[in-house]
Amino acid sequence: MGISDLRDRGRDAGRYGPPRANSAAWRGLSTFQWIATAALAGGVGALLWRQPEAAAPVVVAVAAGAFLTISAWRVLLVVVSARPGLPVPPAVADLPRYTILVALHDETEVVGQLVERLARIDYPPDRLQGLLILEAHDHPTIAAALAARRPGWLEVFVAPPGAPRTKPRALNCALPHVTGELLTVYDAEDEPDRLQLREAAARFAAGTGSRLACLQAPLRIREGRSGRDASPFLDRQFAAEYASLFETALPGMARLGLPFPLGGTSNHFRVDALRAVGGWDAFNVTEDADLGFRLWTHGWRLGVMTRPTWETPPGGLADWLPQRTRWLKGYMQTWGVHTRRPWRLSVRGGFALTMTVGACLGSATLNGPSLAWVAATVLVAAMAGLPPETPVLALSVLVLGAASAWLSCAIGARRAGVPYGPLDMVAAPAYWALQSLAAFHAGWRLLREPFAWDKTRHRRDAPASEAAFPAAAHARLDETAPNRLSAAHAAAPHPVA
């Protein structure tokens, strides 16, 4: 491959990405955001000036109301996602051409394992195109990818040098060379269900004419992986958190016909829709979250599917914290981009953005300080020999917020087949408090290094770990998992009755 090839690819990549006004590349505030900020500051200032004694109760009441609303929303999604949908659409006789994209960077350790897993996908080889997207400077991973025993449909694609050095930029570099009608994105550590592509093709075929642009497969976390620096506490909480999101929240929102932030992997797209909205935002470090709402603003709909992708948790705090920092930084970028002109989302889209991205940022920021305040109140009261003050509103927020989070995790974990018991519930507040550490770090990084990509280290799974969740067990779980959604439900533009 010559340097001219890379330069041509760089020019091709420039065709994609949203306009700067709709991208995280622009870091300023829009006119609407300036007006909204000034109005909020003016309202708070006027309240402090005219009735300073009422300011604190008003702020507390508003915050409590917001958290109670989020709690009720979680419970609603648990209920809605449990309702049975129509049967899975029939298999497609004439399968469309499918492209698999995997962006890799410093993944020498796992590229061979990834290739083995991709080779097991059940789809006609003559209808498949696969691209392992590598950075031009990453010579060790390029060498490992070229040395791996790849199936004939899986190619090595080297992206040209350029900035920012992010996963979405790498995906945009490959997008002009995609030949499939449908496309999916996987990560280096993924093990997708062998039949996932066939299910997606069937759902897209059944949803023809419904403006269905993307299907999100559930991501499930293996517990108890060996051969790495594991952290049982973080691993189990991480698995339950994923189960809550992918088994209750996203299916519930899809059932209600609302947009949602996509997961970073196992998104299945119609290529024409993906190209129509400009591909990925290279400057957003959670390009998946942004893309879900950008598709919605262009009139497309999102859905979910049942065949999962298995992943391993990040590991100890040294690996978990940078990953969570990047996620929250990207959510801050996504919130900033889509509130510049929120009317483009419509009322329903704005509500979905607030209850996902906004609620996540608010919870992550306040969990740690709130739990610290509760702990301090209890300790001070205990040392003074007095019962702690328990205002009804504060107690309601604490109890209902924790209960809704536990319920969502417990139901999601049961559906995903991952462990989540009473001890995990007791330990959960400590995990929630760690989110605040990541949130404050993310805010600082957004100011200093907005486009820096905090790379998560992926490790090859030890052979012994396969015994913990053997392939046969995966198959049994997948076959018995309830098919809660059909393509028609997933694409429904209005709440399903």
Coordinates of C-alpha atoms in Angstrom, one line a residue:
M1 CA 0.0 0.0 0.0
G2 CA 1.4 3.4 -1.0
I3 CA 1.2 6.7 0.7
S4 CA -1.0 7.9 -2.2
D5 CA -3.6 5.3 -1.2
L6 CA -3.7 6.7 2.3
R7 CA -4.1 10.3 1.1
D8 CA -6.9 9.3 -1.1
R9 CA -8.6 7.6 1.8
G10 CA -8.1 10.7 3.9
R11 CA -9.9 12.8 1.2
D12 CA -12.7 10.2 1.1
A13 CA -13.1 10.4 4.9
G14 CA -13.6 14.2 4.6
R15 CA -16.9 13.5 2.9
Y16 CA -18.4 12.3 6.2
G17 CA -19.1 13.8 9.6
P18 CA -21.9 16.3 10.5
P19 CA -21.6 20.0 9.8
R20 CA -19.5 21.9 12.3
A21 CA -22.5 23.5 13.9
N22 CA -23.9 20.0 14.7
S23 CA -20.5 18.5 15.7
A24 CA -18.6 18.4 19.0
A25 CA -15.7 20.0 17.0
W26 CA -17.4 23.4 17.7
R27 CA -17.0 24.1 21.4
G28 CA -19.0 27.3 21.7
L29 CA -22.6 27.9 22.9
S30 CA -25.4 28.5 20.4
T31 CA -27.6 31.6 20.6
F32 CA -30.3 29.5 22.3
Q33 CA -27.9 28.1 24.9
W34 CA -26.7 31.6 25.7
I35 CA -30.3 32.8 26.1
A36 CA -31.3 29.7 28.2
T37 CA -28.2 30.1 30.4
A38 CA -28.9 33.8 30.9
A39 CA -32.6 33.2 31.7
L40 CA -31.7 30.5 34.3
A41 CA -29.0 32.6 35.9
G42 CA -31.4 35.6 35.9
G43 CA -34.2 33.6 37.5
V44 CA -31.9 32.2 40.2
G45 CA -30.4 35.6 40.8
A46 CA -33.9 37.2 41.1
L47 CA -35.0 34.6 43.6
L48 CA -31.9 35.1 45.7
W49 CA -32.4 38.9 45.6
R50 CA -36.1 38.9 46.4
Q51 CA -36.6 35.9 48.6
P52 CA -33.2 34.5 49.6
E53 CA -34.8 32.3 52.3
A54 CA -36.9 30.5 49.7
A55 CA -33.9 29.7 47.3
A56 CA -32.7 26.6 49.1
P57 CA -36.1 24.9 49.4
V58 CA -36.9 25.7 45.8
V59 CA -33.6 24.2 44.6
V60 CA -34.1 21.1 46.8
A61 CA -37.7 20.6 45.6
V62 CA -36.8 20.9 41.9
A63 CA -33.9 18.5 42.3
A64 CA -36.1 16.0 44.3
G65 CA -38.8 16.2 41.7
A66 CA -36.3 15.5 38.9
F67 CA -34.9 12.5 40.7
L68 CA -38.3 11.1 41.5
T69 CA -39.3 11.5 37.8
I70 CA -36.2 9.6 36.8
S71 CA -37.1 6.8 39.3
A72 CA -40.6 6.5 37.9
W73 CA -39.2 6.5 34.4
R74 CA -36.9 3.5 35.3
V75 CA -39.8 1.6 36.6
L76 CA -41.9 2.3 33.6
L77 CA -39.2 1.1 31.3
V78 CA -38.9 -2.2 33.3
V79 CA -42.6 -2.7 32.9
V80 CA -42.8 -1.7 29.2
S81 CA -39.8 -3.8 28.2
A82 CA -41.4 -6.9 29.7
R83 CA -44.4 -6.9 27.5
P84 CA -44.2 -9.6 24.8
G85 CA -43.8 -8.5 21.2
L86 CA -44.6 -10.2 18.0
P87 CA -42.6 -13.2 16.9
V88 CA -39.2 -12.7 15.4
P89 CA -39.7 -12.0 11.6
P90 CA -39.1 -14.9 9.3
A91 CA -35.7 -15.5 7.9
V92 CA -34.8 -13.6 4.7
A93 CA -34.3 -15.8 1.7
D94 CA -32.2 -13.4 -0.3
L95 CA -29.8 -12.0 2.3
P96 CA -28.4 -8.5 1.7
R97 CA -24.7 -7.8 1.5
Y98 CA -23.4 -7.1 5.0
T99 CA -20.3 -5.1 6.1
I100 CA -18.6 -5.6 9.4
L101 CA -16.3 -2.7 10.7
V102 CA -13.9 -3.1 13.6
A103 CA -11.7 -0.1 14.5
L104 CA -8.5 -1.3 16.3
H105 CA -5.7 0.6 18.0
D106 CA -2.9 -1.0 20.0
E107 CA -4.8 -4.3 20.0
T108 CA -2.0 -6.8 19.2
E109 CA -3.0 -9.0 22.1
V110 CA -6.6 -9.6 21.0
V111 CA -6.6 -9.3 17.2
G112 CA -6.2 -13.0 16.7
Q113 CA -9.0 -13.8 19.1
L114 CA -11.2 -11.3 17.4
V115 CA -10.6 -12.8 14.0
E116 CA -11.5 -16.3 15.3
R117 CA -14.8 -15.0 16.7
L118 CA -15.7 -13.1 13.5
A119 CA -15.0 -16.2 11.4
R120 CA -17.7 -18.0 13.4
I121 CA -20.4 -15.7 12.3
D122 CA -23.2 -17.6 10.4
Y123 CA -23.7 -15.6 7.2
P124 CA -23.0 -16.5 3.6
P125 CA -19.3 -15.6 3.0
D126 CA -20.0 -14.3 -0.5
R127 CA -22.4 -11.7 1.1
L128 CA -19.9 -10.5 3.7
Q129 CA -17.4 -7.7 3.7
G130 CA -15.2 -7.2 6.8
L131 CA -12.7 -4.4 7.4
L132 CA -10.3 -4.3 10.3
I133 CA -9.6 -0.6 10.5
L134 CA -6.0 0.2 11.7
E135 CA -4.0 3.3 12.2
A136 CA -1.1 3.9 9.9
H137 CA 1.4 4.3 12.8
D138 CA 0.2 1.1 14.7
H139 CA 2.7 -1.3 13.1
P140 CA 2.4 -4.1 15.7
T141 CA -1.4 -4.4 15.3
I142 CA -1.1 -4.2 11.5
A143 CA 1.4 -7.0 11.6
A144 CA -0.7 -9.1 13.9
A145 CA -3.8 -8.6 11.8
L146 CA -1.9 -9.6 8.6
A147 CA -0.6 -12.7 10.3
A148 CA -3.9 -13.8 11.6
R149 CA -5.8 -16.6 9.7
R150 CA -8.5 -14.4 8.3
P151 CA -11.5 -15.6 6.3
G152 CA -11.5 -14.4 2.7
W153 CA -14.1 -11.7 3.3
L154 CA -12.1 -10.1 6.1
E155 CA -9.6 -7.4 5.0
V156 CA -7.0 -5.2 6.7
F157 CA -7.8 -1.5 6.1
V158 CA -5.2 1.1 7.1
A159 CA -6.7 4.6 7.8
P160 CA -4.6 7.6 6.8
P161 CA -2.8 9.7 9.4
G162 CA -4.9 12.5 10.7
A163 CA -6.7 14.2 13.6
P164 CA -8.5 13.6 15.8
R165 CA -7.2 10.1 16.4
T166 CA -10.5 8.6 17.4
K167 CA -12.6 5.6 16.6
P168 CA -15.3 7.5 14.8
R169 CA -12.7 9.1 12.5
A170 CA -11.4 5.6 11.7
L171 CA -14.9 4.5 10.9
N172 CA -15.5 7.5 8.6
C173 CA -12.3 6.6 6.7
A174 CA -13.7 3.2 5.9
L175 CA -17.3 4.3 5.2
P176 CA -16.6 5.3 1.5
H177 CA -15.3 1.8 0.9
V178 CA -18.3 -0.1 2.4
T179 CA -20.0 -2.3 -0.2
G180 CA -22.8 -3.7 2.0
E181 CA -26.4 -2.7 2.2
L182 CA -26.3 -3.2 5.9
L183 CA -23.4 -2.5 8.3
T184 CA -22.4 -3.3 11.8
V185 CA -19.7 -2.1 14.1
Y186 CA -17.9 -4.4 16.6
D187 CA -15.1 -3.8 19.2
A188 CA -11.9 -5.6 19.7
E189 CA -13.1 -7.7 22.7
D190 CA -16.5 -8.6 21.2
E191 CA -17.9 -12.1 20.7
P192 CA -21.2 -11.6 18.7
D193 CA -23.8 -14.3 18.6
R194 CA -23.3 -16.3 15.4
L195 CA -26.8 -15.5 14.2
Q196 CA -26.9 -11.8 15.0
L197 CA -26.5 -10.7 11.4
R198 CA -29.3 -12.9 10.2
E199 CA -31.7 -11.6 12.8
A200 CA -30.8 -8.0 11.9
A201 CA -31.3 -8.7 8.2
A202 CA -34.7 -10.2 9.0
R203 CA -35.8 -7.3 11.2
F204 CA -34.7 -4.7 8.6
A205 CA -36.6 -6.6 5.9
A206 CA -39.8 -6.7 8.1
G207 CA -39.4 -3.0 8.8
T208 CA -39.2 -1.9 5.2
G209 CA -40.9 1.5 4.8
S210 CA -40.8 2.2 8.5
R211 CA -37.8 4.5 8.5
L212 CA -35.9 2.0 10.6
A213 CA -32.2 3.0 10.4
C214 CA -30.5 1.1 13.2
L215 CA -30.9 -1.9 15.4
Q216 CA -29.0 -2.2 18.7
A217 CA -28.0 -5.7 19.8
P218 CA -27.8 -6.2 23.6
L219 CA -24.3 -6.2 25.1
R220 CA -23.8 -8.7 27.9
I221 CA -20.8 -8.8 30.2
R222 CA -19.1 -12.0 31.2
E223 CA -18.4 -12.4 34.9
G224 CA -15.4 -14.1 36.4
R225 CA -13.0 -13.8 33.5
S226 CA -9.4 -15.0 34.2
G227 CA -6.0 -14.1 32.9
R228 CA -6.2 -10.4 33.7
D229 CA -6.3 -8.0 36.6
A230 CA -9.9 -8.7 37.6
S231 CA -11.9 -6.7 40.1
P232 CA -14.9 -8.8 41.2
F233 CA -16.7 -5.7 42.7
L234 CA -16.4 -3.5 39.6
D235 CA -16.9 -6.5 37.2
R236 CA -20.2 -7.5 38.8
Q237 CA -21.5 -3.9 39.1
F238 CA -20.5 -3.2 35.5
A239 CA -22.3 -6.3 34.3
A240 CA -25.5 -5.3 36.1
E241 CA -25.3 -1.8 34.8
Y242 CA -25.0 -3.1 31.2
A243 CA -27.9 -5.4 31.9
S244 CA -30.1 -2.6 33.2
L245 CA -29.3 -0.5 30.0
F246 CA -29.5 -3.1 27.3
E247 CA -32.2 -5.4 28.8
T248 CA -34.7 -2.9 30.2
A249 CA -34.0 0.8 29.3
L250 CA -33.2 0.5 25.6
P251 CA -35.9 -2.1 24.8
G252 CA -38.4 0.0 26.7
M253 CA -37.6 3.2 24.8
A254 CA -37.6 1.3 21.5
R255 CA -41.0 -0.1 22.4
L256 CA -42.2 3.5 23.1
G257 CA -40.8 4.7 19.7
L258 CA -38.2 7.0 21.3
P259 CA -34.6 7.7 20.3
F260 CA -31.8 6.5 22.6
P261 CA -28.0 6.6 22.8
L262 CA -26.6 3.7 20.9
G263 CA -24.0 1.4 22.5
G264 CA -20.5 1.7 21.2
T265 CA -20.7 -1.7 19.4
S266 CA -23.1 -4.1 17.8
N267 CA -25.1 -1.3 16.1
H268 CA -26.6 -2.5 12.9
F269 CA -27.3 0.2 10.3
R270 CA -28.8 0.7 6.9
V271 CA -25.9 2.0 5.0
D272 CA -28.0 4.5 3.0
A273 CA -29.3 6.0 6.2
L274 CA -25.9 6.2 7.8
R275 CA -24.4 8.0 4.8
A276 CA -27.4 10.3 4.6
V277 CA -26.8 11.7 8.1
G278 CA -23.0 12.1 7.5
G279 CA -21.6 9.0 9.3
W280 CA -20.0 9.5 12.7
D281 CA -18.9 12.7 14.5
A282 CA -15.1 12.2 14.6
F283 CA -14.8 14.8 17.4
N284 CA -17.3 13.1 19.8
V285 CA -15.7 10.5 22.0
T286 CA -19.1 8.7 22.4
E287 CA -20.0 8.9 18.8
D288 CA -22.6 6.2 19.3
A289 CA -24.7 8.3 21.7
D290 CA -24.6 11.2 19.4
L291 CA -25.5 9.2 16.3
G292 CA -28.6 7.7 17.9
F293 CA -30.1 11.2 18.3
R294 CA -28.8 12.6 15.0
L295 CA -30.6 9.8 13.2
W296 CA -33.8 10.8 15.0
T297 CA -33.4 14.5 14.0
H298 CA -33.3 13.3 10.3
G299 CA -36.5 11.4 10.6
W300 CA -35.1 7.9 11.2
R301 CA -36.0 5.5 13.9
L302 CA -34.1 3.1 16.1
G303 CA -34.9 -0.4 17.3
V304 CA -33.4 -3.3 19.3
M305 CA -32.8 -7.0 18.7
T306 CA -32.4 -10.1 20.8
R307 CA -29.1 -11.8 19.7
P308 CA -26.4 -10.5 22.0
T309 CA -22.8 -9.6 21.9
W310 CA -20.6 -10.8 24.8
E311 CA -17.9 -8.6 26.2
T312 CA -15.5 -8.6 29.1
P313 CA -15.6 -5.9 31.8
P314 CA -12.7 -3.4 31.8
G315 CA -11.1 -4.7 35.0
G316 CA -9.8 -2.8 37.9
L317 CA -10.1 0.9 38.8
A318 CA -7.1 1.9 36.7
D319 CA -9.0 0.5 33.6
W320 CA -12.5 1.3 34.6
L321 CA -12.0 5.0 35.4
P322 CA -10.5 6.2 32.1
Q323 CA -13.3 4.3 30.2
R324 CA -16.0 5.8 32.3
T325 CA -14.4 9.3 32.1
R326 CA -14.5 9.0 28.3
W327 CA -18.1 7.9 28.3
L328 CA -19.2 10.8 30.5
K329 CA -17.1 13.3 28.6
G330 CA -18.8 12.1 25.4
Y331 CA -22.2 12.4 27.0
M332 CA -21.3 16.0 27.9
Q333 CA -20.4 16.6 24.3
T334 CA -23.6 15.0 23.1
W335 CA -25.7 17.0 25.5
G336 CA -24.0 20.2 24.3
V337 CA -24.5 19.4 20.6
H338 CA -28.1 18.4 20.8
T339 CA -29.2 21.3 23.1
R340 CA -27.9 23.9 20.6
R341 CA -31.2 23.7 18.7
P342 CA -33.3 21.3 20.8
W343 CA -36.4 21.8 18.7
R344 CA -34.8 19.7 16.0
L345 CA -35.3 16.7 18.3
S346 CA -39.1 17.4 18.9
V347 CA -40.7 17.2 22.3
R348 CA -40.4 13.4 22.4
G349 CA -36.8 13.4 21.3
G350 CA -35.9 16.1 23.8
F351 CA -37.5 14.2 26.5
A352 CA -35.6 11.1 25.5
L353 CA -32.3 13.0 25.5
T354 CA -33.0 14.4 29.0
M355 CA -34.0 11.1 30.5
T356 CA -30.9 9.3 29.1
V357 CA -27.9 11.6 28.6
G358 CA -29.1 14.4 30.9
A359 CA -30.2 12.0 33.7
C360 CA -26.9 10.0 33.4
L361 CA -24.8 13.2 33.8
G362 CA -26.9 14.5 36.6
S363 CA -26.8 11.2 38.5
A364 CA -23.1 10.7 38.0
T365 CA -22.4 14.2 39.2
L366 CA -24.6 14.1 42.3
N367 CA -24.4 10.5 43.5
G368 CA -21.1 10.8 45.3
P369 CA -21.8 14.2 47.0
S370 CA -25.3 13.0 48.0
L371 CA -24.1 9.7 49.5
A372 CA -21.3 11.6 51.3
W373 CA -23.9 14.0 52.8
V374 CA -26.1 11.1 53.9
A375 CA -23.2 9.3 55.5
A376 CA -22.0 12.5 57.2
T377 CA -25.5 13.2 58.5
V378 CA -25.9 9.8 60.0
L379 CA -22.4 9.8 61.5
V380 CA -22.9 13.2 63.1
A381 CA -26.2 12.2 64.5
A382 CA -24.8 8.9 65.9
M383 CA -21.9 10.7 67.6
A384 CA -24.3 13.2 69.1
G385 CA -26.6 10.4 70.3
L386 CA -29.6 11.8 68.3
P387 CA -31.7 10.3 65.6
P388 CA -30.8 11.8 62.2
E389 CA -33.3 14.2 60.7
T390 CA -35.3 12.5 58.0
P391 CA -37.3 14.9 55.9
V392 CA -40.0 13.1 54.0
L393 CA -39.0 14.4 50.6
A394 CA -35.3 13.6 51.0
L395 CA -36.1 10.1 52.4
S396 CA -38.5 9.5 49.4
V397 CA -35.8 10.5 46.9
L398 CA -33.2 8.3 48.6
V399 CA -35.4 5.2 48.9
L400 CA -37.2 5.4 45.6
G401 CA -34.1 6.3 43.7
A402 CA -32.1 3.4 45.1
A403 CA -35.1 1.0 44.7
S404 CA -35.7 1.8 41.0
A405 CA -32.0 1.4 40.2
W406 CA -31.8 -1.9 42.0
L407 CA -35.0 -3.1 40.3
S408 CA -33.7 -2.2 36.8
C409 CA -30.4 -3.9 37.5
A410 CA -32.0 -7.0 39.0
I411 CA -34.5 -7.5 36.2
G412 CA -31.9 -6.7 33.5
A413 CA -29.5 -9.1 35.1
R414 CA -32.0 -11.9 35.2
R415 CA -32.8 -11.4 31.5
A416 CA -29.2 -11.3 30.6
G417 CA -28.2 -14.3 32.7
V418 CA -25.6 -12.4 34.8
P419 CA -25.4 -12.6 38.6
Y420 CA -26.9 -9.8 40.8
G421 CA -27.8 -10.6 44.3
P422 CA -28.4 -8.9 47.7
L423 CA -24.7 -8.3 48.3
D424 CA -24.4 -6.6 45.0
M425 CA -27.3 -4.3 45.9
V426 CA -25.7 -3.4 49.2
A427 CA -22.4 -2.7 47.4
A428 CA -24.0 -0.7 44.6
P429 CA -23.9 2.8 46.3
A430 CA -20.1 2.6 46.4
Y431 CA -20.1 2.0 42.7
W432 CA -22.5 4.9 42.1
A433 CA -20.2 7.1 44.2
L434 CA -17.3 6.2 41.9
Q435 CA -19.3 7.6 39.0
S436 CA -18.9 11.0 40.5
L437 CA -15.2 10.7 40.5
A438 CA -15.4 9.9 36.8
A439 CA -17.8 12.8 36.2
F440 CA -15.6 15.5 37.7
H441 CA -12.6 14.1 35.9
A442 CA -14.6 14.1 32.6
G443 CA -15.6 17.8 33.1
W444 CA -11.9 18.7 33.6
R445 CA -10.9 16.6 30.6
L446 CA -13.6 18.2 28.5
L447 CA -12.0 21.6 29.2
R448 CA -8.4 20.6 28.7
E449 CA -8.5 17.7 26.2
P450 CA -11.9 17.6 24.7
F451 CA -11.0 15.2 21.8
A452 CA -8.5 12.9 23.6
W453 CA -9.6 9.2 23.4
D454 CA -8.9 7.4 26.7
K455 CA -8.1 4.0 25.3
T456 CA -9.4 0.9 27.2
R457 CA -6.9 -1.9 27.3
H458 CA -8.3 -5.2 26.1
R459 CA -6.7 -8.6 27.1
R460 CA -7.0 -11.9 25.4
D461 CA -9.4 -14.3 27.3
A462 CA -7.6 -17.2 28.9
P463 CA -8.8 -20.6 27.6
A464 CA -9.9 -21.6 31.0
S465 CA -12.3 -18.7 31.1
E466 CA -14.3 -20.1 28.3
A467 CA -15.5 -22.8 30.8
A468 CA -17.3 -20.2 32.9
F469 CA -19.6 -19.3 30.0
P470 CA -19.2 -22.0 27.3
A471 CA -20.6 -21.5 23.9
A472 CA -23.4 -24.0 24.6
A473 CA -24.5 -22.0 27.6
H474 CA -24.6 -18.8 25.5
A475 CA -26.7 -20.6 22.9
R476 CA -29.2 -21.8 25.6
L477 CA -29.5 -18.3 27.0
D478 CA -30.0 -16.8 23.6
E479 CA -32.6 -19.4 22.6
T480 CA -34.6 -19.0 25.8
A481 CA -34.4 -15.2 26.0
P482 CA -37.8 -13.6 25.5
N483 CA -38.3 -12.0 22.1
R484 CA -39.8 -8.9 23.6
L485 CA -39.7 -6.8 20.4
S486 CA -40.5 -7.3 16.8
A487 CA -39.2 -5.1 14.0
A488 CA -42.5 -3.4 13.8
H489 CA -42.5 -2.5 17.5
A490 CA -38.9 -1.4 17.4
A491 CA -39.6 1.0 14.5
A492 CA -42.9 2.3 15.8
P493 CA -42.9 6.2 15.6
H494 CA -45.5 6.4 18.4
P495 CA -46.0 4.6 21.7
V496 CA -47.3 1.1 21.3
A497 CA -50.7 0.6 22.8

